[in-house]
Short mmCIF file of C-alpha atoms in Angstrom, two decimals:
data_model
loop_
_atom_site.label_atom_id
_atom_site.label_comp_id
_atom_site.label_asym_id
_atom_site.label_seq_id
_atom_site.Cartn_x
_atom_site.Cartn_y
_atom_site.Cartn_z
CA ALA A 14 127.70 111.08 92.26
CA ALA A 15 125.91 114.58 93.78
CA VAL A 16 127.38 113.34 97.09
CA THR A 17 131.22 112.55 95.79
CA CYS A 18 131.26 115.87 93.93
CA LEU A 19 129.80 117.82 97.11
CA LEU A 20 131.85 116.13 99.42
CA ASP A 21 135.26 116.81 96.91
CA SER A 22 133.79 120.42 97.08
CA ILE A 23 133.32 120.61 101.12
CA VAL A 24 136.70 118.82 101.54
CA VAL A 25 139.04 121.46 99.10
CA SER A 26 137.42 124.00 100.16
CA SER A 27 138.27 123.96 104.13
CA LEU A 28 141.86 123.41 102.82
CA ASN A 29 144.13 126.85 102.64
CA SER A 30 146.07 127.37 99.61
CA LYS A 31 149.38 125.15 101.73
CA GLU A 32 147.18 122.42 102.89
CA ARG A 33 145.43 121.48 99.08
CA LEU A 34 147.91 119.54 97.79
CA ASN A 35 147.04 116.87 100.66
CA PHE A 36 143.12 116.65 98.93
CA GLY A 37 144.53 113.01 97.65
CA LYS A 38 145.48 111.32 101.33
CA LEU A 39 142.05 112.73 102.43
CA ARG A 40 140.34 111.74 99.00
CA LEU A 41 142.10 107.86 99.68
CA TRP A 42 139.54 107.26 102.56
CA GLY A 43 136.72 107.44 99.97
CA GLU A 44 138.61 104.79 97.80
CA LEU A 45 138.91 102.64 100.82
CA GLY A 46 135.49 102.56 101.77
CA ASN A 47 134.55 101.77 98.18
CA GLY A 48 136.74 99.15 97.93
CA ILE A 49 135.90 97.56 101.06
CA SER A 50 132.32 98.01 99.82
CA SER A 51 132.38 96.33 96.85
CA THR A 52 134.98 93.70 97.71
CA LEU A 53 132.40 92.37 100.22
CA MET A 54 129.29 93.21 98.07
CA MET A 55 130.53 90.87 95.29
CA ASN A 56 131.20 87.99 98.20
CA VAL A 57 127.96 87.98 99.73
CA CYS A 58 126.26 88.36 95.97
CA SER A 59 128.05 84.87 95.34
CA ASN A 60 126.66 83.63 98.65
CA GLU A 61 123.75 81.82 97.86
CA ALA A 62 122.12 82.59 101.09
CA TYR A 63 122.04 86.00 100.37
CA GLY A 64 120.81 87.78 97.29
CA PHE A 65 120.72 91.27 95.64
CA GLU A 66 117.80 92.34 97.55
CA HIS A 67 120.12 92.87 100.97
CA LEU A 68 122.56 94.90 98.90
CA PHE A 69 119.94 97.68 98.59
CA VAL A 70 119.34 97.48 102.55
CA VAL A 71 122.97 97.99 103.63
CA HIS A 72 123.18 100.79 100.54
CA GLY A 73 120.03 102.41 102.57
CA ILE A 74 121.96 102.29 105.95
CA THR A 75 125.24 102.91 104.53
CA ALA A 76 123.34 105.96 102.66
CA ALA A 77 122.27 107.48 105.91
CA VAL A 78 125.49 106.94 107.66
CA ALA A 79 126.99 109.02 104.81
CA VAL A 80 124.59 112.02 105.42
CA VAL A 81 125.22 112.04 108.88
CA PHE A 82 128.63 112.84 108.23
CA MET A 83 128.28 115.22 105.81
CA LEU A 84 126.05 117.29 107.63
CA LEU A 85 128.80 117.24 110.53
CA CYS A 86 131.78 118.08 108.34
CA THR A 87 130.15 120.87 106.96
CA PRO A 88 130.61 124.18 108.09
CA SER A 89 127.46 126.59 109.52
CA ASN A 90 125.95 128.99 107.19
CA GLN A 91 127.61 131.71 109.97
CA TYR A 92 130.81 130.47 109.28
CA ASN A 93 130.33 130.77 105.38
CA GLN A 94 129.59 134.40 105.59
CA ASN A 95 132.10 135.30 107.90
CA GLN A 96 134.65 133.57 105.43
CA ALA A 97 132.89 135.55 103.01
CA LYS A 98 132.98 138.95 104.26
CA GLN A 99 136.65 137.87 105.53
CA THR A 100 137.97 137.41 101.63
CA THR A 101 135.54 140.56 100.48
CA LYS A 102 137.50 142.29 102.88
CA ALA A 103 140.90 141.44 102.12
CA ASN A 104 140.47 141.81 98.39
CA GLY A 105 138.91 145.54 99.05
CA SER A 106 135.60 145.00 97.14
CA CYS A 107 132.51 145.99 98.45
CA ASN A 108 130.22 143.95 100.55
CA ASN A 109 127.21 142.46 98.20
CA ASP A 110 125.45 139.83 98.68
CA THR A 111 123.84 139.27 95.48
CA ILE A 112 125.52 137.27 92.85
CA ASP A 113 125.28 137.64 89.29
CA TRP A 114 125.77 133.93 88.68
CA ARG A 115 124.73 134.42 84.43
CA ARG A 116 127.89 136.77 84.70
CA SER A 117 129.95 133.89 86.67
CA LEU A 118 129.33 130.95 84.56
CA LEU A 119 130.00 133.14 81.76
CA ASP A 120 133.27 133.88 83.13
CA VAL A 121 134.11 130.16 84.10
CA PHE A 122 132.92 128.55 80.43
CA THR A 123 135.41 131.16 78.65
CA ASN A 124 138.25 130.16 80.56
CA ALA A 125 140.34 128.18 78.48
CA GLU A 126 142.21 126.27 80.96
CA ILE A 127 138.77 125.18 82.67
CA ALA A 128 136.94 124.19 79.60
CA SER A 129 140.50 122.23 78.83
CA ILE A 130 140.02 120.59 82.00
CA LEU A 131 136.53 119.62 81.97
CA GLY A 132 137.15 118.22 78.10
CA ALA A 133 139.83 116.61 79.70
CA VAL A 134 137.64 114.59 82.02
CA ALA A 135 135.20 114.28 79.79
CA VAL A 136 137.84 112.52 77.64
CA THR A 137 138.61 110.06 80.43
CA GLY A 138 135.08 109.54 81.83
CA CYS A 139 134.43 108.39 77.99
CA SER A 140 137.59 105.90 77.84
CA ILE A 141 137.16 104.43 81.71
CA SER A 142 133.27 104.02 80.54
CA VAL A 143 134.50 101.95 77.76
CA LEU A 144 136.53 99.75 80.15
CA GLU A 145 134.52 98.79 83.07
CA ASN A 146 131.44 98.33 81.42
CA PHE A 147 132.80 95.70 79.11
CA SER A 148 135.50 94.69 80.58
CA TYR A 149 133.94 93.12 83.68
CA ILE A 150 131.05 91.48 80.83
CA ASN A 151 135.06 89.88 79.09
CA ILE A 152 135.83 88.49 82.86
CA LYS A 153 132.42 87.33 83.22
CA SER A 154 131.99 85.44 80.05
CA LEU A 155 135.47 84.30 79.96
CA TYR A 156 134.49 82.72 83.34
CA LYS A 157 131.68 81.15 82.26
CA ALA A 158 133.34 80.12 79.01
CA HIS A 159 135.76 77.56 81.17
CA GLY A 160 132.52 76.76 83.89
CA GLN A 161 133.61 78.71 86.43
CA GLU A 162 131.02 81.22 86.65
CA ASN A 163 130.51 79.57 90.64
CA VAL A 164 133.34 81.79 91.36
CA LEU A 165 132.90 85.00 89.25
CA GLY A 166 131.85 87.13 92.84
CA GLN A 167 134.81 85.97 94.26
CA GLU A 168 137.47 86.49 91.52
CA ILE A 169 135.66 89.92 91.07
CA SER A 170 136.05 91.12 94.12
CA MET A 171 140.20 90.34 94.38
CA TYR A 172 140.34 92.36 91.09
CA ARG A 173 138.67 95.13 93.35
CA VAL A 174 141.40 94.66 96.01
CA PHE A 175 144.00 95.52 93.09
CA HIS A 176 141.65 98.31 91.34
CA THR A 177 141.21 99.85 95.19
CA CYS A 178 145.45 99.84 96.08
CA GLY A 179 145.89 101.20 92.87
CA GLY A 180 143.71 104.24 93.32
CA MET A 181 144.55 104.77 97.25
CA LEU A 182 148.54 105.31 96.16
CA THR A 183 148.03 107.08 93.52
CA TRP A 184 145.24 109.24 95.86
CA TYR A 185 148.44 109.41 98.77
CA TYR A 186 151.21 110.27 96.27
CA SER A 187 148.75 112.88 94.45
CA GLY A 188 150.30 115.73 96.07
CA THR A 189 153.84 114.96 95.47
CA TRP A 190 153.83 114.41 91.81
CA GLN A 191 151.76 117.84 91.55
CA LYS A 192 154.30 119.68 93.20
CA LYS A 193 156.95 118.34 90.69
CA LEU A 194 154.72 118.68 87.57
CA GLY A 195 151.88 120.93 88.15
CA PRO A 196 147.83 119.71 87.90
CA ASN A 197 148.26 120.06 84.35
CA GLY A 198 151.00 118.03 83.89
CA VAL A 199 149.63 115.50 86.25
CA ILE A 200 146.49 115.34 83.87
CA ILE A 201 148.32 115.62 80.84
CA ALA A 202 150.27 112.58 81.92
CA SER A 203 147.21 110.98 83.22
CA LEU A 204 145.59 111.04 79.34
CA CYS A 205 148.86 109.87 78.18
CA CYS A 206 148.29 106.54 80.24
CA VAL A 207 144.83 105.83 79.70
CA PRO A 208 145.65 104.11 75.96
CA LEU A 209 147.68 101.81 78.82
CA ILE A 210 144.61 99.99 80.14
CA PHE A 211 143.52 99.33 77.06
CA PHE A 212 146.53 97.49 75.75
CA LEU A 213 146.27 95.66 79.17
CA TYR A 214 142.39 94.79 78.86
CA ALA A 215 142.85 93.68 74.96
CA GLY A 216 146.23 91.55 76.06
CA VAL A 217 144.92 89.18 78.94
CA GLY A 218 143.92 86.66 76.47
CA ASP A 219 141.16 83.80 76.16
CA GLY A 220 142.27 81.42 78.92
CA LEU A 221 141.81 81.43 82.99
CA ASP A 222 146.01 80.89 83.81
CA VAL A 223 147.71 82.86 85.88
CA ARG A 224 148.74 85.43 83.26
CA THR A 225 145.44 86.34 82.28
CA LYS A 226 144.24 87.03 86.17
CA ILE A 227 147.83 89.37 86.27
CA GLY A 228 146.82 90.74 83.12
CA PHE A 229 143.16 91.74 84.72
CA ALA A 230 144.85 92.82 88.23
CA MET A 231 147.11 95.42 86.18
CA ALA A 232 144.42 96.50 84.19
CA GLU A 233 142.36 97.48 87.38
CA ALA A 234 145.13 98.94 89.19
CA THR A 235 145.93 101.13 86.53
CA ARG A 236 142.33 101.58 85.95
CA SER A 237 142.03 103.26 89.31
CA ALA A 238 145.23 105.14 89.43
CA ILE A 239 144.40 106.93 85.68
CA PHE A 240 141.29 108.06 87.57
CA ALA A 241 142.77 109.29 91.01
CA ALA A 242 145.65 111.11 89.19
CA MET A 243 143.25 112.89 87.22
CA TRP A 244 140.44 113.79 89.79
CA SER A 245 143.02 114.54 91.78
CA SER A 246 144.61 117.37 89.66
CA ALA A 247 141.33 118.28 88.42
CA THR A 248 139.85 119.14 91.15
CA ILE A 249 142.65 121.25 92.96
CA ARG A 250 143.28 123.48 89.72
CA VAL A 251 139.56 123.67 89.32
CA ASN A 252 139.41 125.11 92.85
CA MET A 253 142.04 127.30 92.49
CA ILE A 254 141.17 129.58 89.31
CA CYS A 255 137.32 130.02 89.61
CA PRO A 256 135.54 131.92 91.95
CA PRO A 257 135.24 131.08 95.57
CA HIS A 258 131.47 131.31 94.98
CA MET A 259 131.88 128.36 92.19
CA THR A 260 133.82 125.71 93.78
CA ALA A 261 130.25 123.49 94.00
CA VAL A 262 128.73 124.53 90.92
CA LEU A 263 132.00 123.77 89.20
CA GLN A 264 133.06 120.80 90.84
CA ALA A 265 129.40 119.56 89.88
CA ILE A 266 129.80 120.35 86.25
CA MET A 267 133.30 118.77 86.07
CA ASP A 268 131.46 115.45 87.52
CA ALA A 269 128.62 115.97 85.20
CA SER A 270 131.30 116.15 82.72
CA TYR A 271 133.26 112.86 83.69
CA ARG A 272 129.45 110.47 84.96
CA GLY A 273 127.32 112.40 82.57
CA VAL A 274 128.43 113.10 79.39
CA GLY A 275 131.80 110.87 79.09
CA SER A 276 130.53 107.51 80.53
CA THR A 277 127.11 107.76 78.50
CA VAL A 278 129.46 108.39 75.14
CA GLY A 279 131.91 105.40 76.37
CA ALA A 280 128.90 103.19 76.81
CA TYR A 281 127.30 104.05 73.42
CA VAL A 282 130.46 104.04 71.57
CA GLY A 283 131.59 101.08 73.59
CA GLY A 284 128.39 98.94 73.62
CA PHE A 285 128.15 99.69 69.16
CA LEU A 286 131.77 98.87 68.53
CA CYS A 287 131.82 95.94 70.85
CA LYS A 288 128.73 94.32 68.88
CA LYS A 289 130.74 94.86 65.78
CA ILE A 290 134.09 93.74 66.04
CA GLY A 291 134.15 92.44 69.75
CA ILE A 292 135.43 93.63 72.82
CA ALA A 293 139.42 93.08 72.71
CA ASN A 294 139.23 94.04 68.94
CA THR A 295 137.18 97.12 70.75
CA PHE A 296 140.16 97.71 73.37
CA THR A 297 143.03 97.68 70.94
CA LEU A 298 141.02 99.89 67.87
CA ILE A 299 140.44 102.99 71.19
CA GLY A 300 143.81 102.39 72.38
CA LYS A 301 145.56 102.69 69.04
CA GLY A 302 143.24 106.08 67.96
CA PHE A 303 143.99 107.43 71.67
CA VAL A 304 147.82 107.06 71.07
CA SER A 305 146.76 108.66 67.43
CA LEU A 306 144.98 111.65 69.07
CA LEU A 307 147.91 112.40 71.47
CA CYS A 308 150.77 112.15 68.86
CA GLY A 309 148.44 114.26 66.80
CA ALA A 310 148.04 116.92 69.86
CA LEU A 311 151.30 116.76 70.61
CA PHE A 312 152.25 117.83 66.99
CA LEU A 313 150.17 120.13 66.57
CA SER A 314 151.00 122.28 70.17
CA SER A 315 154.42 122.07 68.72
CA GLN A 316 154.10 123.57 65.26
CA VAL A 317 151.63 126.04 67.26
CA LYS A 318 154.99 126.71 69.76
CA SER A 319 157.11 127.01 66.94
CA ASN A 320 154.91 129.67 64.78
CA ALA A 321 154.33 131.90 68.14
CA PRO A 322 156.05 134.93 67.95
CA LYS A 323 159.13 135.51 70.42
#
């Protein structure tokens, strides 16, 4: 998680205002690498000649390669200092190397738009955490119930291919959508699409026929697409409105909102509900609850606009 937010910050910071919307076209390579590795690893796990211990070795090697590439693409300190001097000169302010971090953090968290984006990211993280954790448990239980546990790894790797394709397409076209709707418009549209994933997973049924597998594949692709649209728009918008020296910090805070707060709450809430009412009923309940919250937010927004002074 720390590497992901650092890489996102490095990439976005290296793009100028005209190139910033191309962030998704660069980020899709990360989605491709994630898809290839997860697909290969699931096949390795299902092979009796290998085991989980080999995955940790491969992970260590790939992590070392990732660190090397990060060092190669990170600007030097001299370059950063020159860029800071040029920005300070262009803004007409005095050159002061001292940064008031307390004041900077206060300004960031009191910004209503940034707070709204962090909230949207946390809600998306909570929802996707429920789906990611318990949809795979549901898949595993279905295959085990039908005596097909021996092909589970290969089948999940197939679903991961659909997950990767959905994410890569969304990353690629995310800049085009943001030109038409704006980053905030894409974030709102992503939130409105979240209930769709719950209903897709809830409606796959108890069998292992073609309909069930198509349902899992569509749900995986949709889940990846919604994350890509949300993350791309939130990353670009946050880097547009936050102070230059706070981009990496705010990217880390956004990542913590998604993977820390959102994922933790989602895992606990999902675990409690799945134990009480079952996985399918949990997905249906959360989907309906999400639709109700969106309708309530839309109604409140319309009331605020209608009562606003003209």
